[in-house]
Coordinates of C-alpha atoms in Angstrom, one line a residue:
Chain A
X15 CA 0.0 0.0 0.0
X16 CA 2.5 2.5 -1.1
X17 CA 1.1 5.8 -2.9
X18 CA 3.8 7.1 -5.3
X19 CA 4.7 10.6 -5.4
X20 CA 3.5 11.1 -8.9
X21 CA 0.2 9.8 -7.8
X22 CA 0.1 12.0 -4.7
X23 CA 0.0 15.0 -7.1
X24 CA -3.2 13.9 -8.6
X25 CA -5.1 14.0 -5.3
X26 CA -7.8 16.5 -5.8
X27 CA -9.0 19.1 -3.2
X28 CA -12.2 17.3 -2.2
X29 CA -10.4 14.2 -1.4
X30 CA -8.0 16.1 0.8
X31 CA -10.9 17.9 2.5
X32 CA -12.7 14.5 2.9
X33 CA -9.6 13.0 4.3
X34 CA -9.3 15.9 7.0
X35 CA -13.0 15.3 7.9
X36 CA -12.4 11.6 8.3
X37 CA -9.3 12.3 10.6
X38 CA -11.1 14.9 12.4
X39 CA -13.9 12.4 13.2
X40 CA -11.3 9.9 14.6
X41 CA -9.5 12.3 16.7
X42 CA -12.7 13.7 18.1
X43 CA -13.9 10.2 19.1
X44 CA -10.6 9.5 20.8
X45 CA -10.5 12.7 22.7
X46 CA -14.2 13.2 23.3
X47 CA -14.1 14.0 27.1
X48 CA -11.3 16.7 26.5
X49 CA -13.2 18.5 23.7
X50 CA -16.9 18.3 24.9
X51 CA -17.9 21.6 26.6
X52 CA -20.6 19.9 28.7
X53 CA -21.7 16.5 30.0
X54 CA -23.5 14.7 27.3
X55 CA -25.9 13.2 29.5
X56 CA -26.6 15.9 32.1
X57 CA -29.2 18.5 31.3
X58 CA -30.8 21.3 33.1
X59 CA -34.5 21.8 32.7
X60 CA -34.0 25.5 32.9
X61 CA -32.0 25.5 29.5
X62 CA -34.4 23.5 27.4
X63 CA -34.6 23.9 23.6
X64 CA -32.0 26.8 23.4
X65 CA -31.4 27.4 19.6
X66 CA -28.0 27.4 18.1
X67 CA -25.8 30.5 18.8
X68 CA -26.5 32.3 15.5
X69 CA -30.3 32.3 16.0
X70 CA -32.2 34.7 18.0
X71 CA -32.1 33.4 21.6
X72 CA -29.0 31.5 21.4
X73 CA -26.5 31.1 24.2
X74 CA -22.8 31.2 23.5
X75 CA -22.1 28.4 26.1
X76 CA -24.3 26.2 23.9
X77 CA -23.1 26.6 20.3
X78 CA -25.2 24.2 18.7
X79 CA -28.2 24.6 21.1
X80 CA -29.8 22.4 23.5
X81 CA -32.4 19.5 23.3
X82 CA -35.6 18.9 24.9
X83 CA -34.0 17.8 28.3
X84 CA -31.7 20.8 28.2
X85 CA -28.5 18.7 27.1
X86 CA -26.0 20.4 24.9
X87 CA -26.3 19.3 21.3
X88 CA -22.7 19.8 20.6
X89 CA -21.4 17.7 23.5
X90 CA -23.8 14.8 22.5
X91 CA -22.5 15.1 18.9
X92 CA -19.0 14.8 20.1
X93 CA -19.6 11.8 22.3
X94 CA -21.9 10.2 19.3
X95 CA -18.6 9.9 17.3
X96 CA -17.4 7.5 20.0
X97 CA -20.5 5.2 19.5
X98 CA -20.3 5.3 15.8
X99 CA -16.4 4.8 15.6
X100 CA -16.8 1.9 18.1
X101 CA -19.5 0.2 15.9
X102 CA -17.5 0.6 12.7
X103 CA -14.2 -0.7 14.1
X104 CA -15.8 -3.7 16.0
X105 CA -18.2 -4.8 13.3
X106 CA -15.7 -4.4 10.4
X107 CA -12.9 -6.1 12.3
X108 CA -15.3 -9.0 13.3
X109 CA -16.9 -9.6 9.8
X110 CA -13.6 -8.9 8.0
X111 CA -11.7 -11.4 10.2
X112 CA -14.4 -14.2 9.9
X113 CA -15.3 -13.4 6.3
X114 CA -11.7 -13.3 5.0
X115 CA -10.8 -16.6 6.9
X116 CA -13.9 -18.5 5.5
X117 CA -13.4 -17.1 2.1
X118 CA -9.6 -18.2 2.0
X119 CA -10.6 -21.6 3.3
X120 CA -13.2 -21.8 0.7
X121 CA -10.9 -20.8 -2.1
X122 CA -8.0 -22.9 -1.0
X123 CA -9.7 -26.3 -0.3
X124 CA -12.6 -26.1 -3.0
X125 CA -14.7 -29.0 -3.3
X126 CA -17.6 -29.4 -0.5
X127 CA -16.1 -27.0 1.8
X128 CA -16.5 -24.4 -0.9
X129 CA -19.9 -25.3 -1.9
X130 CA -21.2 -25.1 1.7
X131 CA -19.4 -21.8 2.5
X132 CA -20.6 -20.2 -0.8
X133 CA -24.2 -21.4 -0.3
X134 CA -24.1 -19.7 3.1
X135 CA -22.9 -16.6 1.6
X136 CA -25.6 -16.6 -1.1
X137 CA -28.2 -17.2 1.6
X138 CA -27.0 -14.3 3.8
X139 CA -27.2 -12.1 0.7
X140 CA -30.8 -12.9 0.3
X141 CA -31.9 -12.0 3.6
X142 CA -32.9 -8.3 4.1
X143 CA -30.7 -6.8 6.8
X144 CA -33.5 -4.7 8.3
X145 CA -35.7 -7.7 9.0
X146 CA -33.0 -9.6 10.8
X147 CA -32.2 -6.5 12.8
X148 CA -35.8 -6.3 13.9
X149 CA -35.9 -10.0 14.9
X150 CA -32.8 -9.5 16.9
X151 CA -34.2 -6.5 18.6
X152 CA -37.3 -8.1 19.7
X153 CA -35.7 -11.1 21.1
X154 CA -32.6 -9.6 22.8
X155 CA -33.6 -6.0 23.2
X156 CA -31.6 -3.1 21.5
X157 CA -28.1 -3.0 22.7
X158 CA -24.6 -2.3 21.6
X159 CA -23.6 -5.8 21.2
X160 CA -26.8 -6.5 19.2
X161 CA -26.0 -4.1 16.6
X162 CA -22.4 -5.4 16.1
X163 CA -23.9 -8.9 15.8
X164 CA -26.4 -8.0 13.1
X165 CA -23.9 -5.9 11.1
X166 CA -21.2 -8.6 11.3
X167 CA -23.8 -11.5 10.3
X168 CA -24.4 -9.4 7.2
X169 CA -21.1 -8.0 6.2
X170 CA -18.9 -11.0 6.5
X171 CA -20.2 -12.5 3.2
X172 CA -18.6 -9.8 1.1
X173 CA -15.3 -10.3 2.6
X174 CA -15.8 -14.2 2.1
X175 CA -16.6 -13.5 -1.6
X176 CA -13.6 -11.4 -2.2
X177 CA -11.1 -13.5 -0.2
X178 CA -12.2 -16.6 -2.1
X179 CA -11.8 -15.0 -5.5
X180 CA -8.4 -13.6 -4.6
X181 CA -7.2 -16.9 -3.1
X182 CA -8.3 -18.8 -6.3
X183 CA -6.0 -16.4 -8.3
X184 CA -3.0 -17.0 -6.1
X185 CA -3.2 -20.7 -5.1
X186 CA -1.9 -22.1 -8.5
X187 CA 1.0 -19.8 -8.6
X188 CA 4.5 -21.2 -8.3
X189 CA 5.6 -20.0 -4.9
X190 CA 2.4 -21.6 -3.3
X191 CA 3.1 -25.0 -5.1
X192 CA 6.8 -24.9 -3.9
X193 CA 5.7 -24.3 -0.4
X194 CA 3.5 -27.2 -0.6
X195 CA 6.4 -29.3 -2.1
X196 CA 8.6 -28.2 0.6
X197 CA 6.0 -29.8 3.1
X198 CA 4.5 -26.7 4.6
X199 CA 1.1 -27.4 6.3
X200 CA -2.1 -26.0 4.9
X201 CA -2.4 -23.6 7.8
X202 CA 1.1 -22.4 7.2
X203 CA 0.6 -21.9 3.6
X204 CA -2.5 -19.8 4.1
X205 CA -1.1 -17.8 6.9
X206 CA 2.4 -17.1 5.4
X207 CA 1.8 -17.5 1.7
X208 CA -1.7 -16.5 0.7
X209 CA -2.9 -14.1 3.4
X210 CA -0.4 -11.4 2.8
X211 CA -1.0 -11.4 -0.9
X212 CA -4.8 -11.1 -0.5
X213 CA -4.7 -8.5 2.2
X214 CA -4.8 -5.3 0.2
X215 CA -7.9 -5.7 -1.6
X216 CA -9.6 -6.8 1.7
X217 CA -8.4 -3.7 3.6
X218 CA -9.7 -1.6 0.8
X219 CA -13.0 -3.2 1.2
X220 CA -13.0 -2.4 4.7
X221 CA -12.5 1.4 4.1
X222 CA -15.2 1.2 1.7
X223 CA -17.5 -0.3 4.1
X224 CA -17.0 2.4 6.7
X225 CA -19.7 4.6 5.2
X226 CA -22.2 1.4 4.8
X227 CA -21.7 0.6 8.6
X228 CA -22.4 4.2 9.6
X229 CA -25.6 4.4 7.6
X230 CA -26.6 0.9 8.9
X231 CA -25.9 1.9 12.5
X232 CA -27.6 5.3 12.4
X233 CA -30.7 3.9 10.4
X234 CA -31.1 1.1 13.1
X235 CA -30.7 3.5 15.9
X236 CA -33.1 5.8 14.4
X237 CA -35.7 3.0 14.4
X238 CA -35.1 2.4 18.0
X239 CA -33.6 -1.0 17.4
X240 CA -30.0 -0.2 17.6
X241 CA -28.1 1.7 20.2
X242 CA -30.2 2.1 23.5
X243 CA -31.8 5.4 23.6
X244 CA -29.8 6.8 26.6
X245 CA -26.5 6.5 24.9
X246 CA -25.4 9.6 22.9
X247 CA -25.6 8.5 19.2
X248 CA -26.3 10.4 16.0
X249 CA -29.2 8.1 14.8
X250 CA -30.8 8.4 18.3
X251 CA -30.4 12.2 18.1
X252 CA -32.4 12.3 14.8
X253 CA -35.0 10.0 16.2
X254 CA -35.5 12.2 19.2
X255 CA -35.5 15.3 17.1
X256 CA -38.1 14.2 14.5
X257 CA -41.0 15.0 16.9
X258 CA -39.8 18.6 17.3
X259 CA -38.9 19.1 13.7
X260 CA -41.5 22.0 13.6
X261 CA -40.4 23.9 16.7
X262 CA -36.7 23.0 16.9
X263 CA -35.0 22.1 13.5
X264 CA -31.5 21.8 14.8
X265 CA -32.3 18.7 17.0
X266 CA -32.5 16.4 13.9
X267 CA -30.7 18.6 11.3
X268 CA -27.4 19.0 13.3
X269 CA -26.8 15.3 13.8
X270 CA -28.1 14.6 10.3
X271 CA -25.6 17.0 8.6
X272 CA -22.9 15.0 10.9
X273 CA -24.0 11.7 9.5
X274 CA -24.1 12.9 5.9
X275 CA -20.6 14.7 6.0
X276 CA -18.9 11.8 7.6
X277 CA -20.4 9.2 5.3
X278 CA -19.6 11.3 2.3
X279 CA -16.1 11.7 3.4
X280 CA -15.4 8.2 4.0
X281 CA -16.9 7.1 0.6
X282 CA -14.7 9.7 -1.2
X283 CA -11.5 8.4 0.7
X284 CA -12.7 4.8 0.1
X285 CA -13.2 5.4 -3.6
X286 CA -10.0 7.2 -3.9
X287 CA -7.9 4.5 -2.3
X288 CA -9.7 1.9 -4.5
X289 CA -8.8 4.0 -7.7
X290 CA -5.1 4.3 -6.8
X291 CA -4.2 1.2 -5.2
X292 CA -6.4 -1.4 -6.9
X293 CA -8.3 -0.1 -9.8
X294 CA -9.7 -3.5 -10.5
X295 CA -12.0 -3.2 -7.6
X296 CA -13.4 0.0 -8.7
X297 CA -17.0 0.4 -7.6
X298 CA -19.5 0.8 -10.4
Chain B
X1 CA -33.0 -23.2 -19.1
X2 CA -35.5 -25.5 -17.3
X3 CA -32.8 -27.0 -15.3
X4 CA -31.6 -23.5 -14.4
X5 CA -35.1 -22.6 -13.2
X6 CA -35.4 -25.8 -11.1
X7 CA -32.0 -25.4 -9.6
X8 CA -32.9 -21.7 -8.4
X9 CA -36.3 -22.9 -7.2
X10 CA -34.7 -25.5 -5.0
X11 CA -32.3 -22.9 -3.7
X12 CA -35.2 -20.5 -2.9
X13 CA -37.1 -23.1 -1.1
X14 CA -34.1 -24.1 1.1
X15 CA -33.5 -20.4 1.9
X16 CA -37.1 -19.8 3.0
X17 CA -36.8 -23.1 5.0
X18 CA -33.7 -22.0 6.8
X19 CA -35.2 -18.6 7.5
X20 CA -38.2 -20.3 9.0
X21 CA -35.9 -22.4 11.5
X22 CA -34.2 -19.1 12.4
X23 CA -37.6 -17.4 13.2
X24 CA -38.9 -20.5 15.0
X25 CA -35.9 -20.7 17.3
X26 CA -35.9 -16.9 18.1
X27 CA -39.5 -17.2 18.9
X28 CA -38.8 -19.9 21.3
X29 CA -36.0 -17.7 22.9
X30 CA -38.4 -14.8 23.5
X31 CA -39.8 -17.0 26.3
X32 CA -42.3 -19.6 27.1
X33 CA -45.2 -19.2 24.6
X34 CA -47.6 -20.6 27.2
X35 CA -46.7 -17.7 29.6
X36 CA -47.7 -15.2 27.0
X37 CA -51.1 -16.9 26.4
X38 CA -52.1 -16.7 30.1
X39 CA -53.9 -14.1 31.8
X40 CA -53.3 -12.8 35.4
X41 CA -56.0 -15.2 36.5
X42 CA -54.6 -18.4 35.1
X43 CA -53.5 -21.2 37.2
X44 CA -50.7 -23.7 37.0
X45 CA -53.1 -26.3 35.5
X46 CA -54.0 -23.8 32.8
X47 CA -50.4 -23.6 31.9
X48 CA -50.1 -27.2 31.6
X49 CA -53.2 -27.3 29.5
X50 CA -51.9 -24.6 27.3
X51 CA -48.4 -26.3 27.0
X52 CA -50.1 -29.5 26.0
X53 CA -52.5 -27.9 23.5
X54 CA -49.6 -26.1 21.6
X55 CA -47.4 -29.3 21.7
X56 CA -44.7 -27.5 23.8
X57 CA -44.0 -30.5 25.8
X58 CA -42.9 -32.2 22.5
X59 CA -39.1 -32.3 21.1
X60 CA -38.2 -29.2 19.4
X61 CA -38.1 -30.8 15.9
X62 CA -41.7 -31.8 16.4
X63 CA -42.5 -28.4 17.6
X64 CA -41.0 -26.9 14.4
X65 CA -43.2 -29.4 12.4
X66 CA -46.3 -28.0 14.1
X67 CA -45.1 -24.5 13.6
X68 CA -44.5 -24.8 9.8
X69 CA -47.7 -26.8 9.2
X70 CA -49.7 -24.1 10.9
X71 CA -47.8 -21.4 8.8
X72 CA -48.5 -23.2 5.6
X73 CA -52.1 -23.4 6.4
X74 CA -52.0 -19.6 7.1
X75 CA -52.1 -19.7 10.8
X76 CA -49.1 -17.6 12.1
X77 CA -50.3 -17.4 15.7
X78 CA -52.1 -14.5 17.3
X79 CA -51.2 -11.0 18.4
X80 CA -50.2 -11.0 22.1
X81 CA -51.8 -7.5 22.6
X82 CA -55.4 -6.1 22.3
X83 CA -58.1 -8.1 20.9
X84 CA -55.8 -11.1 20.1
X85 CA -56.6 -11.2 16.5
X86 CA -54.9 -13.6 14.1
X87 CA -51.4 -12.2 13.1
X88 CA -52.1 -12.9 9.3
X89 CA -55.1 -10.7 9.4
X90 CA -53.3 -7.8 11.2
X91 CA -50.5 -8.0 8.5
X92 CA -52.7 -8.2 5.4
X93 CA -54.6 -5.2 6.7
X94 CA -51.6 -3.1 6.5
X95 CA -50.3 -4.5 3.2
X96 CA -52.4 -2.1 0.7
X97 CA -50.7 1.0 2.0
X98 CA -47.2 -0.5 1.8
X99 CA -47.9 -1.8 -1.9
X100 CA -49.5 1.5 -3.0
X101 CA -46.4 3.5 -1.8
X102 CA -44.0 1.0 -3.3
X103 CA -45.8 1.0 -6.7
X104 CA -45.8 4.9 -6.9
X105 CA -42.0 5.0 -6.1
X106 CA -41.3 2.4 -8.7
X107 CA -43.0 4.4 -11.3
X108 CA -41.1 7.4 -10.3
X109 CA -37.9 5.7 -10.1
X110 CA -38.2 4.1 -13.6
X111 CA -39.5 7.2 -15.1
X112 CA -36.7 9.7 -13.9
X113 CA -34.0 7.1 -13.8
X114 CA -34.2 6.3 -17.4
X115 CA -34.8 9.6 -18.6
X116 CA -31.9 11.0 -16.8
X117 CA -29.7 8.0 -17.6
X118 CA -30.4 8.1 -21.3
X119 CA -30.1 11.9 -21.8
X120 CA -26.9 12.0 -19.8
X121 CA -25.5 9.2 -22.2
X122 CA -26.6 10.9 -25.3
X123 CA -25.4 14.3 -24.2
X124 CA -22.2 13.1 -22.6
X125 CA -20.1 15.7 -20.7
X126 CA -22.9 18.3 -20.4
X127 CA -23.9 19.9 -17.3
X128 CA -26.8 17.7 -17.0
X129 CA -24.5 14.6 -17.1
X130 CA -22.3 16.0 -14.3
X131 CA -25.5 16.7 -12.4
X132 CA -26.6 13.3 -12.7
X133 CA -23.2 12.0 -11.5
X134 CA -23.2 14.1 -8.4
X135 CA -26.7 13.2 -7.6
X136 CA -25.7 9.5 -7.8
X137 CA -22.9 10.1 -5.3
X138 CA -25.2 11.7 -2.9
X139 CA -27.8 9.1 -3.5
X140 CA -25.1 6.7 -2.2
X141 CA -24.2 8.7 0.9
X142 CA -27.3 9.8 2.6
X143 CA -29.3 7.6 4.8
X144 CA -32.9 7.0 3.7
X145 CA -34.3 8.2 7.1
X146 CA -32.3 11.4 7.0
X147 CA -33.2 12.2 3.5
X148 CA -37.0 11.8 4.4
X149 CA -36.5 14.2 7.4
X150 CA -34.6 16.8 5.3
X151 CA -37.4 16.7 2.6
X152 CA -40.0 16.9 5.3
X153 CA -38.3 19.9 6.8
X154 CA -37.9 21.9 3.5
X155 CA -41.2 21.1 1.9
X156 CA -43.5 20.7 4.8
X157 CA -42.1 22.7 7.6
X158 CA -40.4 25.6 5.8
X159 CA -42.5 25.9 2.6
X160 CA -45.7 24.5 3.8
X161 CA -46.4 23.1 0.4
X162 CA -47.0 19.5 1.7
X163 CA -48.3 17.8 4.9
X164 CA -45.5 16.5 7.2
X165 CA -46.6 13.0 7.6
X166 CA -49.7 10.8 7.6
X167 CA -51.8 8.9 5.2
X168 CA -54.3 10.2 2.7
X169 CA -54.6 11.7 -0.6
X170 CA -52.3 12.4 -3.5
X171 CA -50.5 15.2 -1.3
X172 CA -49.6 12.8 1.3
X173 CA -47.8 10.4 -1.3
X174 CA -45.3 12.9 -2.7
X175 CA -42.7 13.1 0.1
X176 CA -42.5 9.5 1.1
X177 CA -42.5 8.3 -2.6
X178 CA -39.8 10.6 -3.5
X179 CA -37.8 9.6 -0.6
X180 CA -38.2 5.9 -1.5
X181 CA -37.5 6.5 -5.2
X182 CA -34.4 8.5 -4.4
X183 CA -31.9 5.8 -4.4
X184 CA -33.8 3.9 -7.3
X185 CA -33.4 7.1 -9.5
X186 CA -29.8 7.4 -8.7
X187 CA -29.0 3.7 -9.3
X188 CA -31.1 3.4 -12.6
X189 CA -29.6 6.7 -13.9
X190 CA -26.1 5.2 -13.5
X191 CA -27.0 1.8 -15.0
X192 CA -28.9 3.2 -17.9
X193 CA -26.1 5.7 -18.7
X194 CA -23.5 3.0 -18.7
X195 CA -25.4 0.4 -20.7
X196 CA -26.6 3.1 -23.2
X197 CA -23.0 4.3 -23.8
X198 CA -22.0 0.6 -24.5
X199 CA -24.8 -0.1 -26.9
X200 CA -24.0 3.2 -28.8
X201 CA -20.7 2.0 -29.6
X202 CA -21.9 -1.2 -31.1
X203 CA -21.6 -1.9 -34.7
X204 CA -25.2 -2.1 -35.5
X205 CA -25.9 1.2 -34.1
X206 CA -23.2 2.5 -36.6
X207 CA -25.0 0.4 -39.3
X208 CA -28.2 2.1 -38.4
X209 CA -26.7 5.5 -38.8
X210 CA -24.9 4.7 -41.9
X211 CA -28.2 3.6 -43.5
X212 CA -29.3 7.1 -42.7
X213 CA -31.8 6.6 -40.1
X214 CA -32.8 9.6 -38.2
X215 CA -31.2 10.1 -34.8
X216 CA -34.4 9.5 -32.8
X217 CA -35.1 6.3 -34.7
X218 CA -31.6 5.0 -33.8
X219 CA -31.9 5.8 -30.2
X220 CA -35.4 5.0 -29.5
X221 CA -35.7 1.8 -31.7
X222 CA -32.2 0.3 -32.0
X223 CA -30.4 1.4 -28.8
X224 CA -33.0 1.8 -26.0
X225 CA -34.2 -1.8 -26.1
X226 CA -30.7 -3.4 -25.7
X227 CA -29.7 -1.0 -23.0
X228 CA -32.7 -1.8 -21.0
X229 CA -31.5 -5.3 -20.2
X230 CA -29.0 -4.4 -17.4
X231 CA -31.8 -2.3 -15.9
X232 CA -33.8 -5.4 -15.2
X233 CA -31.1 -6.9 -12.9
X234 CA -31.7 -3.8 -10.8
X235 CA -35.2 -4.8 -10.1
X236 CA -33.8 -7.4 -7.7
X237 CA -32.1 -4.6 -5.7
X238 CA -35.3 -2.7 -5.9
X239 CA -37.0 -5.2 -3.7
X240 CA -34.5 -4.7 -0.8
X241 CA -34.9 -1.1 -1.2
X242 CA -38.6 -1.6 -0.9
X243 CA -38.5 -3.6 2.2
X244 CA -35.9 -1.5 3.9
X245 CA -37.8 1.7 2.6
X246 CA -40.9 0.4 3.9
X247 CA -39.7 0.0 7.4
X248 CA -37.6 3.3 7.7
X249 CA -39.8 5.5 5.4
X250 CA -43.0 4.5 6.8
X251 CA -41.7 5.2 10.3
X252 CA -40.4 8.7 9.3
X253 CA -43.8 9.7 7.6
X254 CA -46.0 7.7 10.0
X255 CA -47.4 5.7 7.1
X256 CA -49.8 2.9 8.1
X257 CA -47.9 0.0 6.3
X258 CA -46.3 -3.2 7.0
X259 CA -42.9 -1.7 7.7
X260 CA -44.2 0.7 10.6
X261 CA -46.2 -2.3 11.8
X262 CA -42.9 -4.1 12.1
X263 CA -41.3 -1.5 14.0
X264 CA -44.2 -1.2 16.3
X265 CA -44.3 -4.8 17.1
X266 CA -40.6 -4.5 18.4
X267 CA -41.7 -1.7 20.7
X268 CA -44.8 -4.0 21.9
X269 CA -42.7 -7.2 22.0
X270 CA -45.3 -8.6 19.7
X271 CA -43.4 -11.5 18.4
X272 CA -46.3 -13.3 16.4
X273 CA -46.8 -10.4 14.3
X274 CA -43.2 -9.8 13.6
X275 CA -42.6 -13.4 12.7
X276 CA -45.4 -13.2 10.1
X277 CA -44.1 -10.2 8.6
X278 CA -40.4 -11.5 8.3
X279 CA -41.5 -14.9 6.8
X280 CA -44.0 -13.0 4.4
X281 CA -41.4 -10.5 3.3
X282 CA -38.6 -12.8 2.9
X283 CA -40.7 -15.2 0.9
X284 CA -41.9 -12.3 -1.3
X285 CA -38.3 -11.1 -1.6
X286 CA -36.7 -14.5 -2.6
X287 CA -39.4 -15.2 -5.1
X288 CA -39.2 -11.7 -6.7
X289 CA -35.5 -12.1 -7.0
X290 CA -36.0 -15.6 -8.7
X291 CA -38.4 -14.1 -11.0
X292 CA -36.2 -11.4 -11.9
X293 CA -33.2 -13.7 -12.7
X294 CA -35.3 -15.9 -14.7
X295 CA -36.7 -13.0 -16.6
X296 CA -33.3 -11.8 -17.3
X297 CA -32.2 -15.1 -18.8
X298 CA -35.2 -15.2 -20.8
X299 CA -34.9 -11.6 -22.2
X300 CA -31.2 -11.8 -23.1
X301 CA -30.6 -15.1 -24.9
X302 CA -26.9 -14.4 -24.7
X303 CA -27.0 -15.5 -21.2
X304 CA -27.1 -19.3 -20.8
X305 CA -27.0 -20.4 -17.2
X306 CA -27.2 -24.2 -17.8
X307 CA -23.9 -25.6 -18.6

């Protein structure tokens, strides 16, 4: 994953802006307690529904206003990055690991193993995510763990497909055959000879999926079947603000803008990485 | 071709079968169904009675057999809330609203998507072409629920042109239908544009032009037909959008369809209703996809699935 200098020159301004926004998002999530001006969960009823600072009646200590319980919107937004980032990292890590492993095994061994794993992939792809999420929510109740499980259950299939395809390309190459002749075990061949050579398209797929995961997570939380309502989360904030859209627009528009901006940035960066590192994978 | 259809049919049935097992097991995990059926005046004897009647004392595979036989006869259990009506009845009651919304969005999606895609392919590099591409990028990055809320804010709250939410006449359809078709329009635009560009480069189009046919005949008669084929595959994706859209958009706009019912059941913990919706929608979705795949193979004879 080395970007040459000549390629660096081709990076356009929107990509740089997108990259900065993405980085800003991650830094905010890590240092949330240091950045947030107020407690995200503590509100005061005397400071309910204060509009953002540029509107009439705004208060400079609440730049983006306050919600129905008098909680600071900016602080909740900042803490919300933590929830989103945690879901992204965990869901992509879990589904990526399981999916890549199964895909590699599927491609490497072929035969019945391959048929069974690929049938499972087809099946997963034919179940609408939202229905699965609702089922999980009604049985186990909405929770952080739940949302990770649901998203991972769906996303692993894409890694499996890609890892299988890449493994099929590599497994007949001379160095793999040589390793086999030298007496390496299957596990060793997969870990040392195949995995490093299929890793880069999988990493790109992971970056492309950040946007997808953010959309999924915020949509499920918006429906009330994702992150529990007490936790500061962008999807939850939009859901709470939905009822006050006529009187307090900032309650759903501010977190909404945050979601849109973050997803757009990660999509742009993901597309850029795909184009420059592995043009074969280019999204349609 | 027949072999391909048979193979796909078996696959569809297996998927639905596995989904029904998942739903069944999840249902058993929500707790003892007998407890749900008891009222506060029920005795321990009642519980044993109910357990026996529902076959809950039998081993799990046998219980599943009872469950699936009942389901195939249209008995999906009863609502655990209110008047305890049959689950299927409640679901079917909500179906028309969902179908109407989906149909309107499909028409909007196809009309605008094809028009935008084809014009941007013919007028390549124009301002419209660029606009269509930017639109496609946004279509990909904005969550449906957010789009719905933004449209609601602009056209209902700020401009007062349309009602914010609810179910009724033509005015009530506009915002939810636009929200639902947004992604469809973006995707069909992109698909139609690429496939139109491909077709326009073909030899037979050049021949048609050499023959001296007018531009409109070349495009509408020769190019359009063949460029529509890839758009058919998109219809499979449309059903996912329809289901997800039904759940999310109906919640945003308080639309009384199946999707909103599904979310309500989660809040009420009304499992029998949700299980009906999940089985119903999964079956619908899988068969719709099957139909699209077969249609695709039929329309384009170059595709031969049977080897």
